[in-house]
mmCIF file of C-alpha atoms and ligand atoms in Angstrom:
data_model
loop_
_atom_site.group_PDB
_atom_site.id
_atom_site.type_symbol
_atom_site.label_atom_id
_atom_site.label_comp_id
_atom_site.label_asym_id
_atom_site.label_seq_id
_atom_site.Cartn_x
_atom_site.Cartn_y
_atom_site.Cartn_z
ATOM 1 C CA MET A 6 -0.161 0.014 -0.053
ATOM 2 C CA LYS A 7 1.020 3.577 -0.479
ATOM 3 C CA GLU A 8 2.226 5.320 2.720
ATOM 4 C CA ARG A 9 4.260 8.637 3.308
ATOM 5 C CA THR A 10 6.944 8.562 5.864
ATOM 6 C CA LEU A 11 8.674 11.538 7.339
ATOM 7 C CA GLY A 12 12.821 11.320 6.534
ATOM 8 C CA ILE A 13 15.613 13.138 8.234
ATOM 9 C CA ILE A 14 19.531 13.629 7.218
ATOM 10 C CA LYS A 15 20.772 14.486 10.704
ATOM 11 C CA PRO A 16 23.590 17.419 11.430
ATOM 12 C CA ASP A 17 26.157 14.962 11.506
ATOM 13 C CA GLY A 18 24.858 13.157 7.936
ATOM 14 C CA VAL A 19 24.586 17.109 6.262
ATOM 15 C CA ALA A 20 27.838 18.157 7.818
ATOM 16 C CA ARG A 21 29.627 15.236 6.589
ATOM 17 C CA LYS A 22 28.315 15.644 3.150
ATOM 18 C CA LEU A 23 26.165 12.912 2.867
ATOM 19 C CA ILE A 24 23.173 14.302 1.896
ATOM 20 C CA GLY A 25 23.293 13.033 -1.885
ATOM 21 C CA ARG A 26 24.839 9.427 -1.219
ATOM 22 C CA VAL A 27 21.563 9.069 1.487
ATOM 23 C CA MET A 28 19.278 10.630 -1.445
ATOM 24 C CA GLU A 29 20.941 8.652 -4.132
ATOM 25 C CA ARG A 30 19.675 4.958 -1.929
ATOM 26 C CA LEU A 31 16.264 6.737 -1.235
ATOM 27 C CA GLU A 32 15.446 7.329 -4.939
ATOM 28 C CA GLU A 33 16.928 3.628 -6.094
ATOM 29 C CA ALA A 34 14.547 2.167 -3.467
ATOM 30 C CA GLU A 35 11.759 3.873 -5.252
ATOM 31 C CA LEU A 36 10.926 5.993 -2.350
ATOM 32 C CA ARG A 37 9.485 9.198 -3.734
ATOM 33 C CA ILE A 38 10.728 12.594 -2.738
ATOM 34 C CA VAL A 39 7.529 14.099 -2.169
ATOM 35 C CA ALA A 40 8.612 17.248 0.113
ATOM 36 C CA LEU A 41 12.078 18.388 1.003
ATOM 37 C CA LYS A 42 13.562 21.222 2.929
ATOM 38 C CA MET A 43 16.710 22.187 5.038
ATOM 39 C CA ILE A 44 15.860 23.493 8.522
ATOM 40 C CA LYS A 45 17.940 24.055 11.847
ATOM 41 C CA LEU A 46 16.310 23.093 14.875
ATOM 42 C CA SER A 47 16.090 24.817 17.997
ATOM 43 C CA LYS A 48 16.556 23.240 21.126
ATOM 44 C CA GLU A 49 12.877 23.690 22.048
ATOM 45 C CA GLN A 50 11.953 22.374 18.549
ATOM 46 C CA ALA A 51 13.952 19.131 19.030
ATOM 47 C CA LYS A 52 12.889 18.527 22.510
ATOM 48 C CA GLY A 53 8.885 18.792 20.819
ATOM 49 C CA PHE A 54 10.084 16.244 17.963
ATOM 50 C CA TYR A 55 11.980 13.731 20.337
ATOM 51 C CA LYS A 56 9.026 14.296 23.026
ATOM 52 C CA VAL A 57 8.683 10.754 23.147
ATOM 53 C CA HIS A 58 11.902 10.237 24.101
ATOM 54 C CA GLU A 59 11.670 12.986 27.170
ATOM 55 C CA ARG A 60 12.086 10.326 30.211
ATOM 56 C CA LYS A 61 15.066 8.190 28.689
ATOM 57 C CA PRO A 62 18.735 9.288 29.495
ATOM 58 C CA PHE A 63 19.771 10.435 25.963
ATOM 59 C CA TYR A 64 17.270 13.141 25.119
ATOM 60 C CA GLU A 65 19.412 16.048 26.456
ATOM 61 C CA SER A 66 21.943 14.699 24.634
ATOM 62 C CA VAL A 67 19.917 13.739 21.724
ATOM 63 C CA THR A 68 18.113 16.807 21.203
ATOM 64 C CA ASP A 69 21.680 19.095 22.025
ATOM 65 C CA PHE A 70 22.518 16.909 18.813
ATOM 66 C CA MET A 71 19.391 17.257 16.683
ATOM 67 C CA SER A 72 19.730 21.440 17.077
ATOM 68 C CA SER A 73 23.374 21.707 16.607
ATOM 69 C CA GLY A 74 23.478 22.543 12.986
ATOM 70 C CA PRO A 75 21.260 22.370 9.751
ATOM 71 C CA CYS A 76 19.215 18.911 8.956
ATOM 72 C CA VAL A 77 17.092 17.992 5.658
ATOM 73 C CA VAL A 78 13.773 16.839 6.241
ATOM 74 C CA MET A 79 11.918 15.185 3.644
ATOM 75 C CA VAL A 80 8.340 13.549 2.911
ATOM 76 C CA LEU A 81 8.798 9.920 1.083
ATOM 77 C CA GLU A 82 6.252 8.194 -0.337
ATOM 78 C CA GLY A 83 6.011 4.898 -1.958
ATOM 79 C CA LYS A 84 4.886 1.127 -1.387
ATOM 80 C CA ASP A 85 5.167 0.173 2.295
ATOM 81 C CA ALA A 86 7.148 3.327 2.641
ATOM 82 C CA ILE A 87 7.847 3.195 6.688
ATOM 83 C CA GLU A 88 9.137 0.126 6.989
ATOM 84 C CA LYS A 89 10.640 0.095 3.461
ATOM 85 C CA TYR A 90 12.650 3.189 5.132
ATOM 86 C CA ARG A 91 13.238 1.630 8.411
ATOM 87 C CA THR A 92 14.854 -1.105 6.638
ATOM 88 C CA LEU A 93 17.141 1.235 4.227
ATOM 89 C CA MET A 94 18.377 3.250 7.641
ATOM 90 C CA GLY A 95 19.094 -0.625 9.398
ATOM 91 C CA ALA A 96 19.311 -0.591 13.543
ATOM 92 C CA THR A 97 19.612 2.622 15.801
ATOM 93 C CA ASP A 98 23.293 1.251 16.823
ATOM 94 C CA HIS A 99 25.372 1.413 13.392
ATOM 95 C CA ARG A 100 27.411 -1.993 14.949
ATOM 96 C CA LYS A 101 23.881 -3.798 14.980
ATOM 97 C CA ALA A 102 22.670 -2.656 11.424
ATOM 98 C CA ALA A 103 22.748 -4.707 8.493
ATOM 99 C CA GLU A 104 24.922 -5.001 5.906
ATOM 100 C CA GLY A 105 24.314 -2.622 3.011
ATOM 101 C CA THR A 106 22.625 -0.307 5.029
ATOM 102 C CA ILE A 107 22.890 3.878 5.554
ATOM 103 C CA ARG A 108 23.619 3.309 9.389
ATOM 104 C CA ARG A 109 26.061 0.418 9.128
ATOM 105 C CA ASP A 110 27.747 2.062 6.172
ATOM 106 C CA PHE A 111 27.786 6.069 7.250
ATOM 107 C CA ALA A 112 27.248 6.103 11.265
ATOM 108 C CA THR A 113 29.921 6.574 13.578
ATOM 109 C CA ASP A 114 28.051 6.745 16.938
ATOM 110 C CA ILE A 115 24.665 5.683 18.398
ATOM 111 C CA GLU A 116 23.559 9.045 18.763
ATOM 112 C CA LYS A 117 25.358 10.599 15.574
ATOM 113 C CA ASN A 118 23.555 7.947 13.087
ATOM 114 C CA VAL A 119 22.797 9.930 10.293
ATOM 115 C CA VAL A 120 19.175 9.757 9.314
ATOM 116 C CA HIS A 121 15.703 9.600 11.172
ATOM 117 C CA GLY A 122 12.852 7.808 9.643
ATOM 118 C CA SER A 123 9.021 7.741 11.316
ATOM 119 C CA ASP A 124 8.416 3.788 12.767
ATOM 120 C CA SER A 125 4.682 3.842 12.656
ATOM 121 C CA LYS A 126 2.016 5.286 10.772
ATOM 122 C CA VAL A 127 0.415 7.290 13.489
ATOM 123 C CA THR A 128 4.402 8.589 14.397
ATOM 124 C CA ALA A 129 4.548 9.288 10.223
ATOM 125 C CA GLU A 130 1.337 11.667 10.630
ATOM 126 C CA TYR A 131 2.289 13.415 13.564
ATOM 127 C CA GLU A 132 6.327 13.896 12.311
ATOM 128 C CA ILE A 133 5.306 15.142 8.894
ATOM 129 C CA GLY A 134 2.701 17.225 10.023
ATOM 130 C CA PHE A 135 5.475 18.649 12.430
ATOM 131 C CA PHE A 136 7.624 19.961 9.170
ATOM 132 C CA PHE A 137 5.094 20.049 6.683
ATOM 133 C CA SER A 138 1.985 21.966 5.634
ATOM 134 C CA THR A 139 -0.174 19.630 2.998
ATOM 135 C CA LEU A 140 0.580 22.984 0.464
ATOM 136 C CA GLU A 141 3.917 21.958 0.539
ATOM 137 C CA ILE A 142 3.697 18.046 -0.643
ATOM 138 C CA ALA A 143 3.562 17.157 -3.966
ATOM 139 C CA GLY A 144 0.740 14.841 -4.901
HETATM 140 P P1 LIG B 201 15.147 7.919 14.781
HETATM 141 O O1 LIG B 201 14.056 8.014 15.910
HETATM 142 O O2 LIG B 201 15.978 8.937 14.699
HETATM 143 O O3 LIG B 201 14.850 7.743 13.709
HETATM 144 P P2 LIG B 201 15.277 5.088 15.694
HETATM 145 O O4 LIG B 201 13.858 4.745 15.573
HETATM 146 O O5 LIG B 201 16.401 3.886 15.282
HETATM 147 O O6 LIG B 201 15.988 6.367 15.568
HETATM 148 P P3 LIG B 201 14.860 5.372 18.881
HETATM 149 O O7 LIG B 201 15.139 4.808 19.817
HETATM 150 O O8 LIG B 201 13.659 6.258 18.389
HETATM 151 O O9 LIG B 201 15.844 5.251 17.505
HETATM 152 O O10 LIG B 201 15.748 6.746 19.274
HETATM 153 C C1 LIG B 201 15.963 8.188 18.761
HETATM 154 C C2 LIG B 201 17.624 8.901 18.544
HETATM 155 O O11 LIG B 201 17.971 9.630 19.577
HETATM 156 C C3 LIG B 201 18.387 7.506 17.792
HETATM 157 O O12 LIG B 201 18.427 7.676 16.362
HETATM 158 C C4 LIG B 201 19.669 8.124 18.338
HETATM 159 O O13 LIG B 201 19.884 9.426 17.358
HETATM 160 C C5 LIG B 201 19.317 8.482 19.666
HETATM 161 N N1 LIG B 201 19.529 7.448 20.660
HETATM 162 C C6 LIG B 201 19.128 6.316 21.059
HETATM 163 N N2 LIG B 201 19.502 5.483 21.417
HETATM 164 C C7 LIG B 201 20.351 6.052 21.911
HETATM 165 C C8 LIG B 201 21.573 5.591 23.016
HETATM 166 N N3 LIG B 201 21.398 4.563 24.001
HETATM 167 N N4 LIG B 201 22.652 6.837 23.155
HETATM 168 C C9 LIG B 201 22.761 7.798 22.621
HETATM 169 N N5 LIG B 201 21.673 8.148 21.661
HETATM 170 C C10 LIG B 201 20.913 7.549 21.322
HETATM 171 MG MG1 LIG B 202 12.662 6.478 16.460
#
């Protein structure tokens, strides 16, 4: 079924000039980029985005990281886009990520792991709405 998900190239991915290589993999996997922009989150915005992790020990650190520099945010559309993109990204910890995944190939750290992807339909809807209005998403 055709779905949409929210993808982010995190500040480490942008700083390390990985935008092109990440996007190439998405396009090759038939994930269509239907909305795209570059933004720099404030600390407060990063805290809002990662609110589900509020009680986790890494919350302060990950929100500092996510507000440390520009991110590329995008809406990806395709068949089973949520699951497909999660598979392309690989496990949160790059040392546990499968071969050929973005995190296995490019991430350096469990926190600085290059990309984000929504983990469910409900999360995808919330996260897409967090960054984009319907006017900004191509049909
Ligand atoms: P994301 O939500 O960014 O797509 P994920 O769903 O694989 O990643 P989550 O468990 O939702 O992982 O954690 C959100 C983010 O918080 C991770 O991507 C990573 O940047 C950071 N993080 C997660 N676990 C840890 C940890 N144990 N130590 C430090 N940072 C962590
Ligand atoms: Mg997550």
